[in-house]
Coordinates of C-alpha atoms and ligand atoms in Angstrom, one line a residue:
Chain R
X24 CA -21.9 -3.6 -21.6
X25 CA -24.9 -4.4 -19.3
X26 CA -23.3 -6.4 -16.4
X27 CA -19.8 -6.3 -15.0
X28 CA -18.7 -8.8 -12.3
X29 CA -15.8 -7.9 -10.1
X30 CA -14.3 -11.0 -8.4
X31 CA -12.4 -10.0 -5.2
X32 CA -13.8 -7.4 -2.8
X33 CA -10.7 -5.8 -1.4
X34 CA -8.6 -2.8 -2.5
X35 CA -8.2 -3.7 -6.2
X36 CA -11.9 -4.8 -6.5
X37 CA -13.2 -1.7 -4.8
X38 CA -10.9 0.5 -6.8
X39 CA -12.1 -1.2 -10.0
X40 CA -15.8 -0.7 -9.0
X41 CA -15.1 3.0 -8.3
X42 CA -13.3 3.4 -11.6
X43 CA -16.2 1.8 -13.5
X44 CA -18.7 4.3 -12.1
X45 CA -16.2 7.2 -12.5
X46 CA -15.7 6.3 -16.2
X47 CA -19.4 6.4 -16.8
X48 CA -20.4 2.7 -16.6
X49 CA -24.1 2.7 -15.7
X50 CA -25.0 -1.0 -15.9
X51 CA -25.3 -3.7 -13.3
X52 CA -22.3 -4.2 -11.1
X53 CA -21.8 -7.3 -9.0
X54 CA -18.9 -7.5 -6.6
X55 CA -18.1 -11.0 -5.3
X56 CA -15.8 -11.6 -2.3
X57 CA -15.1 -14.7 -0.2
X58 CA -14.4 -12.8 3.0
X59 CA -17.5 -11.8 4.9
X60 CA -16.2 -8.2 5.4
X61 CA -16.7 -5.0 3.4
X62 CA -13.5 -3.9 1.8
X63 CA -10.8 -3.1 4.4
X64 CA -7.3 -1.9 4.4
X65 CA -4.5 -4.5 5.0
X66 CA -1.4 -2.5 5.7
X67 CA -2.5 -1.5 9.2
X68 CA -3.0 -5.3 10.0
X69 CA 0.7 -5.7 10.7
X70 CA 1.1 -2.2 12.2
X71 CA -1.4 0.0 14.0
X72 CA -4.2 -2.6 14.1
X73 CA -1.9 -5.3 15.5
X74 CA -0.5 -2.8 18.0
X75 CA -4.1 -2.0 19.1
X76 CA -3.8 1.6 18.0
X77 CA -6.5 1.3 15.3
X78 CA -9.8 -0.5 15.5
X79 CA -11.8 -2.3 12.9
X80 CA -13.8 0.7 12.0
X81 CA -10.6 2.5 11.1
X82 CA -9.8 -0.1 8.4
X83 CA -12.9 0.5 6.3
X84 CA -12.0 1.5 2.8
X85 CA -15.3 2.9 1.7
X86 CA -16.1 6.5 2.6
X87 CA -19.2 7.5 4.5
X88 CA -22.3 7.5 2.3
X89 CA -20.4 6.1 -0.7
X90 CA -22.8 4.2 -2.9
X91 CA -21.4 2.5 -6.0
X92 CA -24.8 1.0 -6.8
X93 CA -23.3 -2.5 -6.7
X94 CA -24.6 -5.8 -5.6
X95 CA -22.2 -7.1 -3.0
X96 CA -22.0 -10.9 -2.7
X97 CA -19.8 -11.3 0.3
X98 CA -18.7 -14.5 2.1
X99 CA -19.0 -16.5 -1.1
X100 CA -16.2 -17.9 -3.2
X101 CA -15.9 -17.9 -6.9
X102 CA -15.0 -21.4 -8.1
X103 CA -14.8 -20.9 -11.8
X104 CA -15.1 -18.7 -14.9
X105 CA -17.1 -20.2 -17.8
X106 CA -15.9 -18.6 -21.0
X107 CA -18.7 -19.9 -23.2
X108 CA -21.5 -19.1 -20.8
X109 CA -19.7 -15.9 -19.8
X110 CA -20.4 -16.5 -16.2
X111 CA -18.7 -16.7 -12.8
X112 CA -19.5 -19.9 -10.9
X113 CA -20.0 -19.5 -7.1
X114 CA -19.4 -22.1 -4.4
X115 CA -23.1 -22.3 -3.6
X116 CA -23.8 -23.4 -7.2
X117 CA -25.1 -20.0 -8.4
X118 CA -23.8 -18.5 -11.6
X119 CA -23.4 -14.8 -12.3
X120 CA -23.6 -14.0 -16.0
X121 CA -21.8 -10.9 -17.2
X122 CA -20.4 -9.2 -20.2
X123 CA -17.3 -7.9 -18.5
X124 CA -15.1 -9.4 -15.7
X125 CA -12.6 -7.9 -13.4
X126 CA -10.4 -10.4 -11.6
X127 CA -9.2 -9.0 -8.3
X128 CA -8.7 -12.1 -6.1
X129 CA -5.4 -10.9 -4.6
X130 CA -3.0 -13.3 -2.9
X131 CA -3.0 -15.6 0.1
X132 CA -0.3 -16.1 2.7
X133 CA 1.9 -19.1 2.2
X134 CA 1.7 -21.6 5.0
X135 CA 4.6 -23.6 6.4
X136 CA 4.1 -27.3 5.5
X137 CA 3.2 -29.4 8.5
X138 CA 2.0 -26.6 10.7
X139 CA -1.7 -27.5 10.3
X140 CA -3.6 -27.8 13.6
X141 CA -0.7 -26.6 15.8
X142 CA -2.0 -23.8 18.0
X143 CA 0.1 -20.7 18.3
X144 CA 1.1 -20.7 14.6
X145 CA -0.1 -17.8 12.5
X146 CA 0.0 -16.3 9.1
X147 CA -1.1 -12.7 8.5
X148 CA -3.1 -11.7 5.5
X149 CA -6.7 -11.1 6.6
X150 CA -8.6 -9.2 9.2
X151 CA -9.5 -12.6 10.9
X152 CA -5.8 -13.5 11.0
X153 CA -4.9 -10.2 12.5
X154 CA -7.6 -10.4 15.2
X155 CA -6.4 -13.8 16.4
X156 CA -2.8 -12.8 16.3
X157 CA -3.5 -9.5 18.1
X158 CA -5.2 -11.3 20.9
X159 CA -2.4 -13.8 21.2
X160 CA 0.3 -11.2 21.2
X161 CA -1.5 -9.4 24.0
X162 CA -0.7 -12.3 26.2
X163 CA 3.0 -11.8 25.7
X164 CA 5.8 -14.4 25.5
X165 CA 8.4 -15.5 23.0
X166 CA 7.6 -14.8 19.4
X167 CA 9.5 -16.4 16.5
X168 CA 8.9 -14.8 13.1
X169 CA 9.8 -17.1 10.2
X170 CA 10.7 -14.9 7.2
X171 CA 12.5 -11.5 7.3
X172 CA 10.5 -9.9 4.5
X173 CA 8.3 -6.9 4.9
X174 CA 5.4 -8.5 6.7
X175 CA 7.6 -10.5 9.0
X176 CA 9.7 -7.4 9.8
X177 CA 6.6 -5.4 10.5
X178 CA 5.2 -8.0 12.8
X179 CA 8.5 -8.3 14.6
X180 CA 8.6 -4.5 15.0
X181 CA 5.1 -4.3 16.3
X182 CA 5.5 -7.2 18.7
X183 CA 8.8 -5.8 20.0
X184 CA 7.0 -2.5 20.8
X185 CA 4.4 -4.6 22.6
X186 CA 7.1 -6.0 24.8
X187 CA 7.5 -9.5 23.4
X188 CA 10.7 -11.3 23.2
X189 CA 11.2 -11.5 19.4
X190 CA 13.5 -13.6 17.1
X191 CA 13.4 -13.4 13.3
X192 CA 14.6 -16.4 11.2
X193 CA 15.5 -15.8 7.6
X194 CA 16.7 -18.4 5.2
X195 CA 18.6 -16.0 2.9
X196 CA 21.9 -14.6 4.0
X197 CA 20.4 -11.1 3.9
X198 CA 16.8 -10.3 4.5
X199 CA 15.1 -8.1 1.9
X200 CA 17.9 -8.7 -0.6
X201 CA 15.3 -9.6 -3.2
X202 CA 13.4 -6.3 -3.2
X203 CA 16.2 -4.0 -2.0
X204 CA 19.4 -5.6 -3.0
X205 CA 22.2 -6.9 -0.7
X206 CA 23.6 -3.6 0.6
X207 CA 20.3 -1.8 1.4
X208 CA 18.6 -5.0 2.5
X209 CA 21.3 -5.4 5.3
X210 CA 20.9 -1.7 6.3
X211 CA 17.1 -1.9 6.6
X212 CA 17.1 -5.3 8.3
X213 CA 19.7 -4.0 10.8
X214 CA 16.7 -2.2 12.4
X215 CA 16.0 -5.6 14.1
X216 CA 19.3 -5.9 15.9
X217 CA 19.3 -2.1 16.6
X218 CA 16.3 -2.7 18.8
X219 CA 17.4 -5.9 20.4
X220 CA 15.4 -8.3 18.2
X221 CA 17.4 -11.4 17.4
X222 CA 18.0 -11.9 13.7
X223 CA 19.1 -15.4 12.5
X224 CA 20.1 -15.4 8.8
X225 CA 21.2 -18.0 6.3
X226 CA 19.5 -20.8 8.1
X227 CA 16.3 -22.6 7.0
X228 CA 13.5 -23.9 9.1
X229 CA 13.2 -27.7 9.4
X230 CA 9.9 -27.8 11.3
X231 CA 8.0 -26.9 14.4
X232 CA 7.8 -28.8 17.6
X233 CA 5.0 -29.1 20.1
X234 CA 2.1 -31.4 20.9
X235 CA -1.0 -29.4 20.4
X236 CA 0.6 -26.0 20.8
X237 CA 3.9 -24.9 19.2
X238 CA 6.8 -24.8 21.7
X239 CA 9.8 -24.4 19.4
X240 CA 11.0 -23.7 15.9
X241 CA 13.5 -26.3 14.7
X242 CA 16.3 -25.0 12.4
X243 CA 18.1 -26.9 9.8
X244 CA 21.4 -26.5 11.6
X245 CA 20.0 -28.4 14.5
X246 CA 19.2 -25.5 16.7
X247 CA 15.8 -25.3 18.4
X248 CA 14.4 -21.8 19.2
X249 CA 11.8 -21.8 22.0
X250 CA 8.5 -20.2 21.0
X251 CA 5.1 -19.4 22.4
X252 CA 3.9 -17.8 19.2
X253 CA 5.1 -18.3 15.6
X254 CA 4.3 -16.1 12.7
X255 CA 5.0 -17.5 9.3
X256 CA 5.8 -14.7 6.9
X257 CA 7.1 -16.5 3.9
X258 CA 5.3 -14.7 1.1
X259 CA 2.0 -15.0 -0.7
X260 CA 0.7 -16.9 -3.7
X261 CA -1.8 -15.4 -6.2
X262 CA -5.4 -16.7 -5.7
X263 CA -5.9 -17.9 -9.2
X264 CA -6.7 -21.7 -8.9
X265 CA -10.3 -20.9 -9.6
X266 CA -9.4 -19.8 -13.1
X267 CA -7.7 -23.0 -14.1
X268 CA -9.3 -24.4 -17.3
X269 CA -11.1 -21.1 -17.9
X270 CA -8.9 -20.1 -20.8
X271 CA -7.4 -17.2 -18.8
X272 CA -3.6 -17.5 -19.2
X273 CA -1.9 -18.0 -15.9
X274 CA 1.8 -17.6 -15.1
X275 CA 2.5 -16.7 -11.4
X276 CA -0.9 -15.0 -11.4
X277 CA -3.1 -13.8 -14.2
X278 CA -0.9 -12.9 -17.2
X279 CA -2.0 -9.6 -18.6
X280 CA -0.9 -6.8 -20.8
X281 CA 0.3 -3.3 -19.8
X282 CA -3.4 -2.3 -19.8
X283 CA -4.7 -5.2 -17.7
X284 CA -6.2 -7.2 -20.5
X285 CA -6.0 -11.0 -20.1
X286 CA -6.0 -13.7 -22.8
X287 CA -9.8 -13.7 -22.8
X288 CA -11.7 -10.8 -24.3
X289 CA -13.8 -8.9 -21.8
X290 CA -11.7 -10.0 -18.9
X291 CA -9.2 -7.8 -17.1
X292 CA -7.1 -8.5 -14.0
X293 CA -5.9 -6.1 -11.3
X294 CA -4.0 -6.1 -8.0
X295 CA -1.9 -8.7 -6.3
X296 CA -3.3 -11.6 -8.4
X297 CA -2.2 -9.9 -11.7
X298 CA 1.1 -10.2 -13.5
X299 CA 1.2 -7.1 -15.6
X300 CA 3.4 -6.6 -18.6
X301 CA 5.9 -4.0 -17.6
X302 CA 7.1 -2.0 -20.6
X303 CA 10.1 -0.7 -18.7
X304 CA 11.4 -4.1 -17.8
X305 CA 10.2 -5.8 -21.0
X306 CA 8.6 -8.7 -19.1
X307 CA 5.7 -9.6 -16.9
X308 CA 5.8 -8.8 -13.2
X309 CA 3.4 -9.4 -10.3
X310 CA 3.7 -6.6 -7.8
X311 CA 2.2 -7.0 -4.4
X312 CA 1.9 -3.3 -3.4
X313 CA -1.0 -1.3 -2.1
X314 CA -0.5 1.6 -4.6
X315 CA -0.6 -0.6 -7.6
X316 CA -3.8 -2.3 -6.5
X317 CA -5.3 1.2 -6.0
X318 CA -4.0 2.9 -9.2
X319 CA -4.0 0.3 -11.9
X320 CA -7.7 -0.6 -11.9
X321 CA -8.5 2.7 -13.6
X322 CA -6.4 1.6 -16.7
X323 CA -7.8 -1.9 -16.6
X324 CA -11.4 -0.6 -16.5
X325 CA -10.8 1.8 -19.3
X326 CA -9.6 -1.2 -21.3
X327 CA -12.6 -3.2 -20.4
X328 CA -15.1 -0.5 -21.3
X329 CA -13.4 0.4 -24.6
X330 CA -13.2 -3.3 -25.6
X331 CA -9.4 -3.1 -25.6
X332 CA -9.3 -0.2 -27.9
X333 CA -7.2 2.2 -25.7
X334 CA -3.5 2.8 -25.7
X335 CA -2.2 2.0 -22.3
X336 CA -0.2 4.8 -20.6
X337 CA 3.1 4.0 -19.0
X338 CA 2.3 3.3 -15.3
X339 CA 4.4 5.0 -12.7
X340 CA 7.2 2.8 -11.3
X341 CA 5.9 0.5 -8.6
X342 CA 5.9 2.0 -5.1
X343 CA 5.6 0.6 -1.6
X344 CA 6.1 1.7 1.9
X345 CA 6.7 -0.1 5.2
X346 CA 6.9 1.1 8.8
X347 CA 9.4 -0.6 11.1
X348 CA 10.6 0.4 14.5
X349 CA 9.3 4.0 13.9
X350 CA 11.2 4.3 10.6
X351 CA 9.3 5.1 7.5
X352 CA 10.7 3.0 4.7
X353 CA 9.7 3.9 1.1
X354 CA 10.8 2.3 -2.2
X355 CA 10.0 2.9 -5.8
X356 CA 11.3 1.3 -9.0
X357 CA 13.1 -2.0 -9.5
X358 CA 16.3 -2.8 -7.7
X359 CA 17.0 -5.9 -9.8
X360 CA 19.2 -5.0 -12.7
X361 CA 20.8 -2.0 -10.9
X362 CA 24.6 -2.0 -11.2
X363 CA 25.2 0.6 -8.4
X364 CA 23.6 2.0 -5.3
X365 CA 24.7 5.2 -3.8
X366 CA 23.6 6.9 -0.6
X367 CA 22.8 10.5 -1.6
X368 CA 21.7 11.8 1.7
X369 CA 21.7 10.8 5.4
X370 CA 23.8 8.1 7.2
X371 CA 23.2 4.4 7.0
X372 CA 24.3 4.0 10.6
X373 CA 21.5 6.3 11.7
X374 CA 19.0 4.3 9.5
X375 CA 18.3 7.5 7.8
X376 CA 19.1 7.3 4.1
X377 CA 18.1 8.3 0.6
X378 CA 19.7 5.8 -1.7
X379 CA 19.5 5.8 -5.5
X380 CA 19.9 2.6 -7.6
X381 CA 21.3 3.1 -11.1
X382 CA 21.9 1.1 -14.2
X383 CA 24.5 2.4 -16.6
X384 CA 24.2 5.7 -14.8
X385 CA 20.4 6.0 -15.1
X386 CA 18.3 5.9 -11.9
X387 CA 16.1 2.8 -11.8
X388 CA 15.0 2.8 -8.2
X389 CA 15.1 4.8 -5.0
X390 CA 14.9 3.9 -1.3
X391 CA 14.1 6.3 1.6
X392 CA 14.3 5.7 5.3
X393 CA 12.7 8.7 7.1
X394 CA 13.2 10.8 4.0
X395 CA 9.7 11.5 2.6
X396 CA 10.5 14.9 1.1
X397 CA 13.6 13.8 -0.9
X398 CA 12.0 10.5 -1.6
X399 CA 9.1 12.2 -3.3
X400 CA 11.5 14.3 -5.4
X401 CA 13.3 11.2 -6.6
X402 CA 10.2 9.2 -7.2
X403 CA 9.0 12.0 -9.5
X404 CA 12.3 12.1 -11.2
X405 CA 12.3 8.3 -11.7
X406 CA 8.8 8.4 -13.2
X407 CA 9.9 11.2 -15.6
X408 CA 13.2 9.4 -16.5
X409 CA 11.6 6.1 -17.3
X410 CA 8.3 7.3 -18.9
Chain I
X13 CA -5.6 36.5 11.2
X14 CA -3.3 37.2 8.2
X15 CA 0.1 35.5 8.6
X16 CA 3.0 36.5 6.3
X17 CA 4.4 33.2 4.8
X18 CA 7.3 33.9 2.5
X19 CA 8.1 36.0 -0.6
X20 CA 6.6 34.9 -3.8
X21 CA 10.0 35.2 -5.4
X22 CA 11.4 32.7 -2.9
X23 CA 8.9 30.0 -3.7
X24 CA 9.5 28.6 -7.2
X25 CA 6.7 27.1 -9.2
X26 CA 6.2 23.4 -8.3
X27 CA 7.4 24.0 -4.7
X28 CA 5.8 24.2 -1.3
X29 CA 6.5 26.2 1.8
X30 CA 5.5 24.9 5.2
X31 CA 4.3 27.5 7.7
X32 CA 5.0 26.6 11.3
X33 CA 1.7 27.4 12.8
X34 CA -0.2 24.9 14.9
X35 CA -1.3 22.8 13.1
X36 CA 1.1 23.6 10.3
X37 CA -0.2 25.1 7.0
X38 CA 1.4 24.7 3.5
X39 CA 1.6 27.1 0.7
X40 CA 1.9 25.7 -2.8
X41 CA 3.0 27.5 -5.9
X42 CA 1.6 25.5 -8.8
X43 CA 3.3 25.1 -12.2
X44 CA 0.6 27.4 -13.6
X45 CA 1.7 30.1 -11.2
X46 CA -1.2 29.9 -8.8
X47 CA -0.8 30.0 -5.0
X48 CA -2.8 28.0 -2.6
X49 CA -2.7 27.2 1.1
X50 CA -4.1 24.1 2.8
X51 CA -3.4 22.2 6.0
X52 CA 0.0 20.6 5.8
X53 CA -0.9 17.4 7.8
X54 CA -2.5 14.6 5.8
X55 CA -5.8 13.5 7.3
X56 CA -4.8 9.8 7.2
X57 CA -1.5 9.8 9.1
X58 CA 1.3 12.0 10.2
X59 CA 2.7 13.1 6.8
X60 CA 3.5 16.6 5.6
X61 CA 1.8 17.4 2.3
X62 CA 4.5 20.0 1.6
X63 CA 6.7 16.9 1.0
X64 CA 4.2 15.5 -1.4
X65 CA 4.0 15.2 -5.2
X66 CA 2.5 18.4 -6.7
X67 CA 0.8 18.0 -10.1
X68 CA -1.5 20.6 -11.5
X69 CA -3.9 21.7 -8.7
X70 CA -3.4 18.4 -6.7
X71 CA -0.9 17.3 -4.2
X72 CA -0.3 13.6 -3.6
X73 CA 0.5 12.6 0.0
X74 CA 4.1 11.5 0.2
X75 CA 3.3 8.3 2.2
X76 CA 0.2 6.6 0.8
X77 CA -0.7 8.6 -2.3
X78 CA -4.1 10.0 -1.5
X79 CA -4.5 13.2 -3.6
X80 CA -5.8 16.5 -2.2
X81 CA -7.3 19.2 -4.4
X82 CA -5.6 22.5 -3.5
X83 CA -8.7 24.5 -4.4
X84 CA -11.2 22.6 -2.3
X85 CA -9.2 20.5 0.1
X86 CA -11.1 17.4 -1.0
X87 CA -9.4 14.0 -1.2
X88 CA -9.7 11.6 -4.2
X89 CA -9.4 8.2 -2.8
X90 CA -8.4 6.2 0.4
X91 CA -6.5 5.7 2.6
X92 CA -7.3 9.3 3.5
X93 CA -11.0 9.9 3.7
X94 CA -11.4 13.4 5.1
X95 CA -10.6 16.7 3.3
X96 CA -8.0 19.2 4.5
X97 CA -8.9 22.8 5.3
X98 CA -8.2 25.4 2.7
X99 CA -7.0 28.8 3.6
X100 CA -7.3 32.2 1.9
X101 CA -4.1 33.4 0.3
X102 CA -3.2 37.0 -0.5
X103 CA -0.2 38.2 -2.4
X104 CA 0.8 41.8 -1.7
X105 CA 4.0 43.6 -2.6
X106 CA 5.6 40.3 -3.5
X107 CA 4.7 38.8 -0.1
X108 CA 2.4 35.8 0.4
X109 CA 0.0 36.1 3.3
X110 CA -2.3 33.3 4.6
X111 CA -5.6 33.8 6.4
X112 CA -5.9 30.6 8.5
X113 CA -9.4 29.1 8.4
X114 CA -11.3 29.1 11.7
X115 CA -12.9 25.7 10.9
X116 CA -11.8 22.7 13.0
X117 CA -9.0 20.8 11.2
X118 CA -9.3 17.2 10.2
X119 CA -6.2 15.9 11.9
X120 CA -5.3 12.2 11.8
X121 CA -6.0 10.3 15.1
X122 CA -2.3 10.1 16.1
X123 CA -1.7 13.8 15.6
X124 CA -5.0 14.9 17.2
X125 CA -4.1 12.8 20.3
X126 CA -0.7 14.4 20.5
X127 CA -2.1 17.9 20.3
X128 CA -4.8 17.1 22.8
X129 CA -2.1 15.8 25.2
X130 CA -0.2 19.2 24.9
X131 CA 3.2 19.7 23.3
X132 CA 5.1 16.5 22.9
Ligands
FAD16 C1 -0.4 -7.5 6.7 C2 -0.2 -6.7 5.4 C3 0.5 -5.5 5.4 C4 0.8 -4.8 4.2 N1 1.4 -3.7 4.3 C5 1.7 -3.0 3.1 C6 2.4 -1.8 3.2 O1 2.8 -1.3 4.2 N2 2.7 -1.2 2.0 C7 2.2 -1.7 0.8 O2 2.5 -1.1 -0.3 N3 1.5 -2.8 0.7 C8 1.3 -3.5 1.9 N4 0.5 -4.7 1.8 C9 0.1 -5.2 0.5 C10 -1.3 -4.7 0.1 O3 -2.2 -4.8 1.2 C11 -1.8 -5.5 -1.0 O4 -1.0 -5.2 -2.1 C12 -3.3 -5.2 -1.4 O5 -4.1 -5.6 -0.4 C13 -3.7 -5.9 -2.7 O6 -5.0 -5.7 -2.9 P1 -5.8 -6.8 -3.8 O7 -7.3 -6.2 -3.8 O8 -5.2 -7.0 -5.1 O9 -5.8 -8.2 -3.0 P2 -6.3 -8.6 -1.6 O10 -6.2 -7.5 -0.7 O11 -5.5 -9.9 -1.3 O12 -7.8 -9.0 -1.8 C14 -8.3 -10.0 -2.6 C15 -9.6 -10.4 -2.1 O13 -10.2 -11.4 -2.9 C16 -10.7 -12.5 -2.1 N5 -10.7 -13.7 -2.9 C17 -9.6 -14.5 -3.2 N6 -10.0 -15.6 -3.9 C18 -11.4 -15.4 -4.1 C19 -12.4 -16.2 -4.8 N7 -12.0 -17.3 -5.5 N8 -13.6 -15.7 -4.8 C20 -14.0 -14.6 -4.2 N9 -13.1 -13.8 -3.5 C21 -11.8 -14.3 -3.5 C22 -9.8 -12.5 -0.9 O14 -10.3 -13.2 0.1 C23 -9.6 -11.0 -0.7 O15 -10.6 -10.5 0.1 C24 0.3 -5.4 3.0 C25 -0.4 -6.6 3.0 C26 -0.6 -7.3 4.2 C27 -1.4 -8.6 4.2
FES17 S1 -0.5 9.6 5.5 FE1 -1.4 10.6 3.8 S2 -2.3 9.0 2.7 FE2 -1.5 8.1 4.4

């Protein structure tokens, strides 16, 4: 293999570039990213960076003096993948021909329909989003967060600590019920009300009001919640439109095997844009977590370099963390499919728990709130139990 | 300075013991029976490496999964970027002793600020 093109210059793309060099690939390496920035870390964008405790220099993912001998094409979008020419097409008309391709284009924040052009309405995915939002939060006022998922909850927590008046609106009856299940979702989301942040559940958003600047969030039940700032945290969609018609099979992201291979030879996919086959679950799953974007490229790159002739190992169960209101939340495994959840340690009322999800008596997931030591033990056990 | 940590017999293989010095130091007993001591605080954020995932000669930070080599203190991948200090270990009469390095520790910004501001 003489040229590898990595499309997407964030965590998964950087991790793939690192894995390529580590696994002995010595050829030309081109990394293409549509953001103008070098790879940076997103988790602090809703936490320490938004709070003003970390600056941009702290977000850099590369280490001092790190040299991957790569050509970085930044601030330029890939618009297509040509399977016959074996080339990535760029927005400026250039084409990068390569023998191997790593797709790492991640995901983009979903917008609220009809919020275009209204000042004071934000999503949070990129450094540029975070800068704008940070400056606006610094002016204070009433913040309404639409969506009680992890990003929404973290923004609410950070803004509350900054002294803003915060309301969270969630369409589902219980926030986080998807990833955590009903019982634990309600315990974790109770952190909002513990701290005096209003949480309105089970009600959808009808729209926004305001002339040029937002002034309220209109709910489907007729209520109108006054707002100076609105953050829309309603999930993300995989950035894969550019692959349409390329022959790469898509299905809520790039559909790939347990080793990252896609439907096209010489093309692998990693990170938030990739829907990996999960041998534990027996189906494909797109996981939007930092640790997966960091770890899985090693396997995908091995697949690419070996021309698909390697046996994929069983990856560790997916893991993510979140920090809200000073509580460290950690989760590993899959809550869906569990038939019981038991609190093994700590007290739900103190928002300090280690809970284990089981299916037919076997652990399938674990949740920790301020329990890093026990959580690690269980995470290890989970990996061993399901390997 | 040699500091007594704990008895080797009280630290099963695969386990870690946190020594309450300032900043804290952790002693690891690997599955192969070796004993190592490194700074306990991750260089990324305030996490205790004694709570981490020990595998071979590496411990994975319990929060964001950077892995530190117990022999050299070096870190494999972000988010942590700086190594932890390693400390000399001596086992004598079944007791583990640690000689704390005199190098400056690589503490994460939040912890360094707290230490600089005196006891919290
Ligand atoms: C605010 C925030 C907080 C988070 N907090 C946590 C947390 O606490 N814990 C956790 O586990 N996870 C967290 N995550 C998730 C984690 O950051 C992601 O899982 C991770 O960034 C995924 O990396 P990635 O490289 O796959 O995708 P991304 O980071 O999305 O990067 C993809 C890159 O590709 C670029 N791109 C897209 N399309 C194209 C194209 N056509 N051409 C060229 N470039 C393109 C994008 O602009 C982007 O730079 C958080 C995410 C956000 C946004
Ligand atoms: S606190 Fe250790 S890697 Fe983040």
